[in-house]
Coordinates of C-alpha atoms in Angstrom, one line a residue:
Chain E
M1 CA 21.5 -31.5 -8.2
R2 CA 19.6 -34.7 -7.6
D3 CA 18.1 -33.9 -4.2
P4 CA 14.4 -33.1 -4.9
V5 CA 13.9 -31.1 -1.7
Q6 CA 17.0 -28.9 -2.6
T7 CA 15.9 -28.6 -6.2
R8 CA 12.5 -27.5 -5.3
K9 CA 14.0 -25.0 -2.9
Q10 CA 16.3 -23.6 -5.5
I11 CA 13.5 -23.1 -8.0
L12 CA 11.3 -21.4 -5.3
D13 CA 14.1 -19.1 -4.1
T14 CA 15.0 -18.1 -7.7
A15 CA 11.3 -17.6 -8.6
F16 CA 10.7 -15.5 -5.5
W17 CA 13.3 -12.9 -6.5
E18 CA 12.2 -12.9 -10.2
V19 CA 8.6 -12.3 -9.1
Y20 CA 9.7 -9.7 -6.6
K21 CA 11.6 -7.8 -9.3
N22 CA 9.2 -8.1 -12.2
G23 CA 5.7 -9.0 -10.8
F24 CA 4.1 -12.4 -11.1
Q25 CA 2.5 -11.6 -14.5
G26 CA 5.7 -10.0 -15.7
V27 CA 7.8 -13.1 -15.4
S28 CA 7.7 -16.3 -17.5
I29 CA 8.5 -19.9 -16.6
D30 CA 11.3 -19.7 -19.2
D31 CA 12.8 -16.7 -17.4
I32 CA 12.9 -18.6 -14.2
V33 CA 14.2 -21.9 -15.7
A34 CA 17.0 -19.9 -17.3
K35 CA 18.2 -18.7 -13.9
T36 CA 18.2 -22.2 -12.3
T37 CA 20.2 -25.4 -13.1
V38 CA 17.0 -27.4 -13.9
T39 CA 15.6 -28.3 -17.3
K40 CA 12.1 -27.1 -18.2
G41 CA 10.9 -30.7 -18.0
A42 CA 12.2 -31.0 -14.5
F43 CA 10.6 -27.7 -13.6
F44 CA 7.2 -29.0 -14.7
H45 CA 7.7 -32.0 -12.5
Y46 CA 7.8 -29.8 -9.5
F47 CA 5.3 -27.2 -10.6
P48 CA 2.8 -28.3 -13.2
T49 CA 1.5 -24.7 -13.8
K50 CA 2.8 -21.2 -13.3
N51 CA 0.1 -20.7 -10.7
D52 CA 1.2 -23.7 -8.7
L53 CA 4.6 -22.0 -8.5
G54 CA 3.1 -18.7 -7.5
Y55 CA 1.1 -20.3 -4.7
A56 CA 4.2 -22.2 -3.4
I57 CA 6.2 -18.9 -3.4
V58 CA 3.5 -17.4 -1.2
D59 CA 3.1 -20.4 1.1
E60 CA 6.7 -21.5 1.4
V61 CA 8.9 -18.4 0.9
L62 CA 6.9 -15.2 1.5
T63 CA 5.3 -16.2 4.7
Q64 CA 8.6 -17.2 6.3
A65 CA 10.4 -14.1 4.9
M66 CA 7.8 -11.8 6.4
I67 CA 7.7 -13.5 9.8
E68 CA 11.5 -13.7 10.0
R69 CA 11.8 -10.0 9.2
W70 CA 9.0 -8.4 11.2
V71 CA 7.9 -10.8 14.0
D72 CA 10.7 -13.1 15.1
P73 CA 13.1 -10.2 16.1
L74 CA 10.6 -9.1 18.7
A75 CA 11.5 -12.1 20.9
A76 CA 14.7 -10.3 21.8
Y77 CA 13.0 -7.4 23.6
K78 CA 11.4 -7.2 27.0
N79 CA 9.3 -4.4 25.6
P80 CA 7.9 -5.5 22.3
L81 CA 6.9 -1.9 21.4
Q82 CA 10.6 -1.0 21.6
G83 CA 11.3 -4.1 19.5
I84 CA 8.9 -3.0 16.7
L85 CA 10.7 0.4 16.5
T86 CA 14.2 -1.0 16.7
T87 CA 13.4 -3.6 14.0
L88 CA 12.1 -0.8 11.8
R89 CA 15.1 1.4 12.5
K90 CA 17.5 -1.3 11.3
F91 CA 15.4 -1.9 8.2
I92 CA 15.4 1.8 7.3
D93 CA 19.2 2.1 7.9
D94 CA 19.8 -0.8 5.5
A95 CA 17.4 0.4 2.8
T96 CA 18.9 1.4 -0.5
E97 CA 17.3 3.3 -3.4
E98 CA 17.1 -0.1 -5.2
S99 CA 15.4 -1.9 -2.3
M100 CA 13.0 1.0 -1.8
G101 CA 12.1 0.9 -5.5
L102 CA 11.2 -2.8 -5.2
G103 CA 8.7 -2.2 -2.5
C104 CA 7.4 -5.0 -0.2
P105 CA 7.1 -8.5 -1.8
L106 CA 3.8 -9.1 0.0
N107 CA 2.3 -5.7 -0.8
N108 CA 3.3 -6.0 -4.5
L109 CA 1.6 -9.4 -4.8
I110 CA -1.5 -8.2 -3.0
Q111 CA -1.9 -5.2 -5.3
E112 CA -1.1 -7.2 -8.4
M113 CA -2.9 -10.6 -7.8
S114 CA -5.6 -10.4 -5.1
S115 CA -8.3 -9.1 -7.5
V116 CA -7.1 -11.3 -10.4
D117 CA -7.1 -14.7 -8.8
P118 CA -9.1 -15.8 -5.7
I119 CA -6.6 -18.5 -4.6
F120 CA -3.8 -16.0 -4.7
R121 CA -5.9 -13.7 -2.6
Q122 CA -6.7 -16.4 -0.1
K123 CA -3.0 -17.3 0.3
L124 CA -1.9 -13.6 0.5
N125 CA -4.5 -13.0 3.1
A126 CA -3.0 -15.9 5.1
V127 CA 0.4 -14.1 5.0
L128 CA -1.1 -10.8 6.1
E129 CA -3.0 -12.6 8.8
A130 CA 0.1 -14.5 10.1
W131 CA 2.0 -11.1 10.3
I132 CA -0.9 -9.4 12.1
E133 CA -1.3 -12.4 14.5
G134 CA 2.5 -12.5 15.1
I135 CA 2.5 -8.8 16.1
E136 CA -0.8 -9.3 18.1
K137 CA 0.8 -12.1 20.1
Y138 CA 3.7 -9.8 21.2
L139 CA 1.3 -6.9 21.9
K140 CA -0.7 -9.2 24.2
K141 CA 2.5 -10.1 26.0
A142 CA 3.3 -6.3 26.2
Q143 CA -0.1 -5.7 27.7
K144 CA 0.3 -8.5 30.2
D145 CA 3.8 -7.2 31.2
G146 CA 2.5 -3.7 31.7
Y147 CA 4.1 -2.0 28.6
L148 CA 0.9 -1.6 26.5
K149 CA -2.0 0.3 28.0
K150 CA -4.9 -1.8 29.4
D151 CA -7.4 -0.1 27.1
A152 CA -5.4 -0.8 23.9
N153 CA -6.8 -3.5 21.7
P154 CA -3.9 -5.7 20.6
R155 CA -5.6 -7.0 17.4
R156 CA -6.5 -3.5 16.2
E157 CA -3.1 -2.1 17.1
A158 CA -1.5 -5.0 15.2
E159 CA -3.7 -4.3 12.2
F160 CA -2.7 -0.7 12.2
I161 CA 1.0 -1.4 12.7
V162 CA 1.0 -3.8 9.7
M163 CA -1.1 -1.3 7.7
V164 CA 1.4 1.6 8.2
H165 CA 4.3 -0.6 7.2
E166 CA 2.6 -1.5 4.0
G167 CA 1.6 2.1 3.4
A168 CA 5.2 3.2 3.9
F169 CA 6.6 0.6 1.6
G170 CA 4.0 1.4 -1.1
M171 CA 4.9 5.1 -0.9
T172 CA 8.7 4.7 -0.9
K173 CA 8.3 2.3 -3.9
S174 CA 7.3 5.4 -5.8
F175 CA 9.2 8.2 -4.1
R176 CA 12.4 6.2 -3.3
D177 CA 13.2 8.8 -0.7
K178 CA 14.4 7.8 2.8
K179 CA 12.9 10.9 4.2
V180 CA 9.5 9.2 3.8
F181 CA 10.7 6.3 5.9
G182 CA 11.8 9.0 8.4
S183 CA 8.3 10.4 8.6
F184 CA 7.0 6.8 9.0
Y185 CA 9.4 6.1 11.9
E186 CA 8.8 9.3 13.7
S187 CA 5.0 9.0 13.5
L188 CA 5.0 5.3 14.4
K189 CA 7.1 6.2 17.4
K190 CA 4.7 8.9 18.4
Y191 CA 1.8 6.5 17.9
L192 CA 3.4 3.7 20.0
Y193 CA 4.2 6.2 22.7
S194 CA 0.5 7.1 22.9
V195 CA -0.5 3.5 23.5
Q196 CA 2.4 2.7 25.9
N197 CA 2.3 2.7 29.7
H198 CA 4.7 5.2 31.0
K199 CA 5.7 3.9 34.4
Chain C
M1 CA -20.5 13.6 -30.3
R2 CA -18.5 16.1 -32.2
D3 CA -17.2 18.3 -29.4
P4 CA -13.5 17.3 -29.1
V5 CA -13.2 18.4 -25.5
Q6 CA -16.2 16.3 -24.6
T7 CA -15.0 13.4 -26.6
R8 CA -11.6 13.4 -25.0
K9 CA -13.3 13.6 -21.6
Q10 CA -15.6 10.7 -22.4
I11 CA -12.6 8.5 -23.4
L12 CA -10.6 9.5 -20.3
D13 CA -13.5 8.9 -17.9
T14 CA -14.2 5.5 -19.4
A15 CA -10.6 4.5 -19.5
F16 CA -10.1 5.6 -15.9
W17 CA -12.7 3.1 -14.7
E18 CA -11.5 0.3 -17.0
V19 CA -8.0 0.8 -15.7
Y20 CA -9.2 1.0 -12.1
K21 CA -11.0 -2.3 -12.4
N22 CA -8.5 -4.2 -14.5
G23 CA -5.1 -2.6 -14.1
F24 CA -3.3 -0.6 -16.8
Q25 CA -1.6 -3.6 -18.3
G26 CA -4.8 -5.7 -18.0
V27 CA -6.8 -3.4 -20.3
S28 CA -6.5 -3.0 -24.1
I29 CA -7.3 0.0 -26.3
D30 CA -10.0 -2.2 -27.9
D31 CA -11.6 -2.8 -24.5
I32 CA -11.8 0.9 -24.0
V33 CA -13.0 1.9 -27.5
A34 CA -15.8 -0.7 -27.2
K35 CA -17.1 1.1 -24.1
T36 CA -17.2 4.5 -25.8
T37 CA -19.0 6.0 -28.8
V38 CA -15.8 6.7 -30.7
T39 CA -14.1 4.7 -33.4
K40 CA -10.7 3.3 -33.0
G41 CA -9.4 5.8 -35.6
A42 CA -10.8 8.7 -33.6
F43 CA -9.3 7.3 -30.4
F44 CA -5.8 7.4 -31.9
H45 CA -6.4 10.9 -32.9
Y46 CA -6.8 11.8 -29.2
F47 CA -4.2 9.3 -27.8
P48 CA -1.6 8.1 -30.3
T49 CA -0.4 5.4 -27.8
K50 CA -1.8 3.5 -24.9
N51 CA 0.8 5.2 -22.7
D52 CA -0.3 8.6 -23.8
L53 CA -3.8 7.6 -22.5
G54 CA -2.4 6.3 -19.2
Y55 CA -0.4 9.5 -18.6
A56 CA -3.5 11.6 -19.3
I57 CA -5.6 9.5 -16.9
V58 CA -3.1 10.2 -14.2
D59 CA -2.7 14.0 -15.0
E60 CA -6.3 14.8 -15.8
V61 CA -8.6 12.4 -13.9
L62 CA -6.7 10.8 -11.0
T63 CA -5.1 14.0 -9.6
Q64 CA -8.5 15.8 -9.5
A65 CA -10.3 12.7 -8.1
M66 CA -7.8 12.4 -5.2
I67 CA -7.9 16.1 -4.3
E68 CA -11.6 16.3 -4.5
R69 CA -12.0 13.3 -2.2
W70 CA -9.4 13.9 0.4
V71 CA -8.3 17.5 0.4
D72 CA -11.1 19.8 -0.8
P73 CA -13.6 18.6 1.9
L74 CA -11.2 19.9 4.6
A75 CA -12.2 23.5 3.7
A76 CA -15.5 23.0 5.5
Y77 CA -13.9 22.5 9.0
K78 CA -12.5 25.0 11.4
N79 CA -10.3 22.2 12.8
P80 CA -8.7 20.4 9.8
L81 CA -7.8 17.4 12.0
Q82 CA -11.5 16.9 12.7
G83 CA -12.1 17.3 8.9
I84 CA -9.6 14.5 8.1
L85 CA -11.4 12.1 10.5
T86 CA -15.0 13.0 9.4
T87 CA -14.0 12.7 5.7
L88 CA -12.6 9.3 6.4
R89 CA -15.6 8.3 8.4
K90 CA -17.9 9.1 5.5
F91 CA -15.7 7.2 3.1
I92 CA -15.8 4.1 5.4
D93 CA -19.5 4.3 5.9
D94 CA -20.0 4.3 2.1
A95 CA -17.5 1.5 1.4
T96 CA -18.8 -1.7 -0.1
E97 CA -17.2 -5.1 -0.5
E98 CA -16.8 -4.3 -4.2
S99 CA -15.2 -0.9 -3.6
M100 CA -12.9 -2.3 -1.0
G101 CA -11.8 -5.0 -3.4
L102 CA -10.9 -2.4 -6.1
G103 CA -8.5 -0.6 -3.7
C104 CA -7.3 2.9 -4.3
P105 CA -6.8 3.9 -8.0
L106 CA -3.6 5.8 -7.1
N107 CA -2.1 3.0 -5.0
N108 CA -3.0 0.4 -7.6
L109 CA -1.2 2.3 -10.4
I110 CA 1.9 3.1 -8.2
Q111 CA 2.3 -0.6 -7.3
E112 CA 1.7 -1.7 -10.9
M113 CA 3.5 0.9 -13.0
S114 CA 6.0 2.9 -10.9
S115 CA 8.8 0.3 -11.4
V116 CA 7.8 -0.5 -15.0
D117 CA 7.8 3.0 -16.6
P118 CA 9.7 6.0 -15.3
I119 CA 7.2 8.5 -16.8
F120 CA 4.3 6.8 -15.1
R121 CA 6.3 6.9 -11.8
Q122 CA 7.0 10.6 -12.2
K123 CA 3.4 11.4 -12.9
L124 CA 2.1 9.2 -10.0
N125 CA 4.6 10.9 -7.7
A126 CA 3.1 14.2 -8.7
V127 CA -0.3 13.0 -7.6
L128 CA 1.0 11.7 -4.3
E129 CA 2.8 15.0 -3.8
A130 CA -0.3 17.0 -4.6
W131 CA -2.2 15.0 -2.0
I132 CA 0.5 15.4 0.6
E133 CA 0.9 19.1 0.0
G134 CA -2.9 19.5 0.1
I135 CA -3.0 17.9 3.6
E136 CA 0.1 19.8 4.6
K137 CA -1.5 23.2 3.7
Y138 CA -4.4 22.4 6.0
L139 CA -2.1 21.2 8.8
K140 CA -0.2 24.5 8.6
K141 CA -3.5 26.3 8.9
A142 CA -4.4 24.0 11.9
Q143 CA -1.0 24.9 13.5
K144 CA -1.5 28.6 13.0
D145 CA -5.0 28.4 14.4
G146 CA -3.8 26.5 17.5
Y147 CA -5.3 23.1 16.7
L148 CA -2.1 21.3 15.8
K149 CA 0.7 21.2 18.4
K150 CA 3.6 23.7 17.8
D151 CA 6.2 20.9 17.7
A152 CA 4.4 18.9 15.0
N153 CA 5.9 19.0 11.6
P154 CA 3.1 19.5 9.0
R155 CA 5.0 17.9 6.1
R156 CA 5.9 14.8 8.1
E157 CA 2.4 14.5 9.5
A158 CA 0.9 14.9 6.1
E159 CA 3.2 12.2 4.7
F160 CA 2.1 9.8 7.5
I161 CA -1.6 10.6 7.0
V162 CA -1.4 9.8 3.3
M163 CA 0.7 6.7 4.0
V164 CA -1.8 5.2 6.4
H165 CA -4.6 5.9 4.0
E166 CA -2.8 4.0 1.3
G167 CA -1.8 1.2 3.7
A168 CA -5.4 0.8 4.7
F169 CA -6.7 0.7 1.1
G170 CA -4.0 -1.8 0.2
M171 CA -5.0 -4.1 3.1
T172 CA -8.8 -3.9 2.6
K173 CA -8.2 -4.6 -1.1
S174 CA -7.2 -8.1 0.0
F175 CA -9.2 -8.6 3.2
R176 CA -12.4 -6.8 2.0
D177 CA -13.4 -6.5 5.7
K178 CA -14.7 -3.2 7.1
K179 CA -13.3 -4.1 10.5
V180 CA -9.9 -3.3 9.0
F181 CA -11.1 0.2 8.2
G182 CA -12.4 0.4 11.8
S183 CA -8.9 -0.3 13.1
F184 CA -7.5 2.4 10.7
Y185 CA -10.1 5.0 11.8
E186 CA -9.6 4.3 15.6
S187 CA -5.8 4.4 15.3
L188 CA -5.7 7.5 13.1
K189 CA -8.1 9.2 15.6
K190 CA -5.7 8.3 18.4
Y191 CA -2.7 9.5 16.4
L192 CA -4.3 12.8 15.5
Y193 CA -5.4 13.2 19.2
S194 CA -1.7 12.9 20.1
V195 CA -0.6 15.8 17.8
Q196 CA -3.6 18.0 18.6
N197 CA -3.6 20.9 21.1
H198 CA -6.2 20.2 23.8
K199 CA -7.2 23.6 25.0

């Protein structure tokens, strides 16, 4: 594999999964190199330090993964509130005991790294912020189109929606019980119903 | 200090804070011994391994701390739903940037240890379960006394309430911004209003 863009991408994708499964501090550069086709020398050409790799995972893999999963699907719905629920429903239906046990890759890194390394924290905040702003953008649209009540605050609602997702992933990481996702879905539905215009 | 019960308690309280600030894997027995008045030999008499210490922190310190903070105060309210909000309001008013940055000691350990060690996971689940059951007990009382709607499910509501607390603590751990707690409070208030009987 001689294409540097592809090689970098292969390292990042492999590293993302290793970090997701083992934590950033629980994985070594040797572990990651062993799962790719690059040599350790080549690895250091792309990422001079383990932290450089960690930052690139957050900037280049995690941000995109979160937005693709939780924000982009909302474009398909006239009523974004319905889009939020349907996107969550699909996610829950696909969840396995293994995936529940892994938790959310963003939440994992926040809890592990945000108090350990200020640059990690800053980059993880940017992912959270992108997710919140993505939801906020759709909630503003929902308000403009008459789906969200006029007195709702799109920013605050977006913060709450992201917060309950992370809370649910954190709890199912430990319980590994789909019933918990059921409580999450039913309560979020009730909450969104309370901020929705019922024409 | 010769009283074994007191000595054990001193070690546990010290270790709880060291683990809260640095993570379980980020703290060594030497770090903890240095902050107490016991020798390393005496320490091992009480806790033969670091994991024994970790399990005792969860069983004997963390469980009680969570229940004292989030469940016991509800006894003072006729309407437990109001109790949940007032307890949260007091917590938010007292929060500092430092305390927000530390996160929730239960959430921290779940994210760090539940996929690393099955005994930790089992013990952390028991704390979560005690918190949920504590809230559930008060919601059942609220339903009986006519504060909570008849069609609400106390177990599911309790799971959701605990979940959003953990989600909020996880998010403020990274953002360290009281405005996020504000969104949490306002949204939880709106949610509880939606499940409350308005006589």
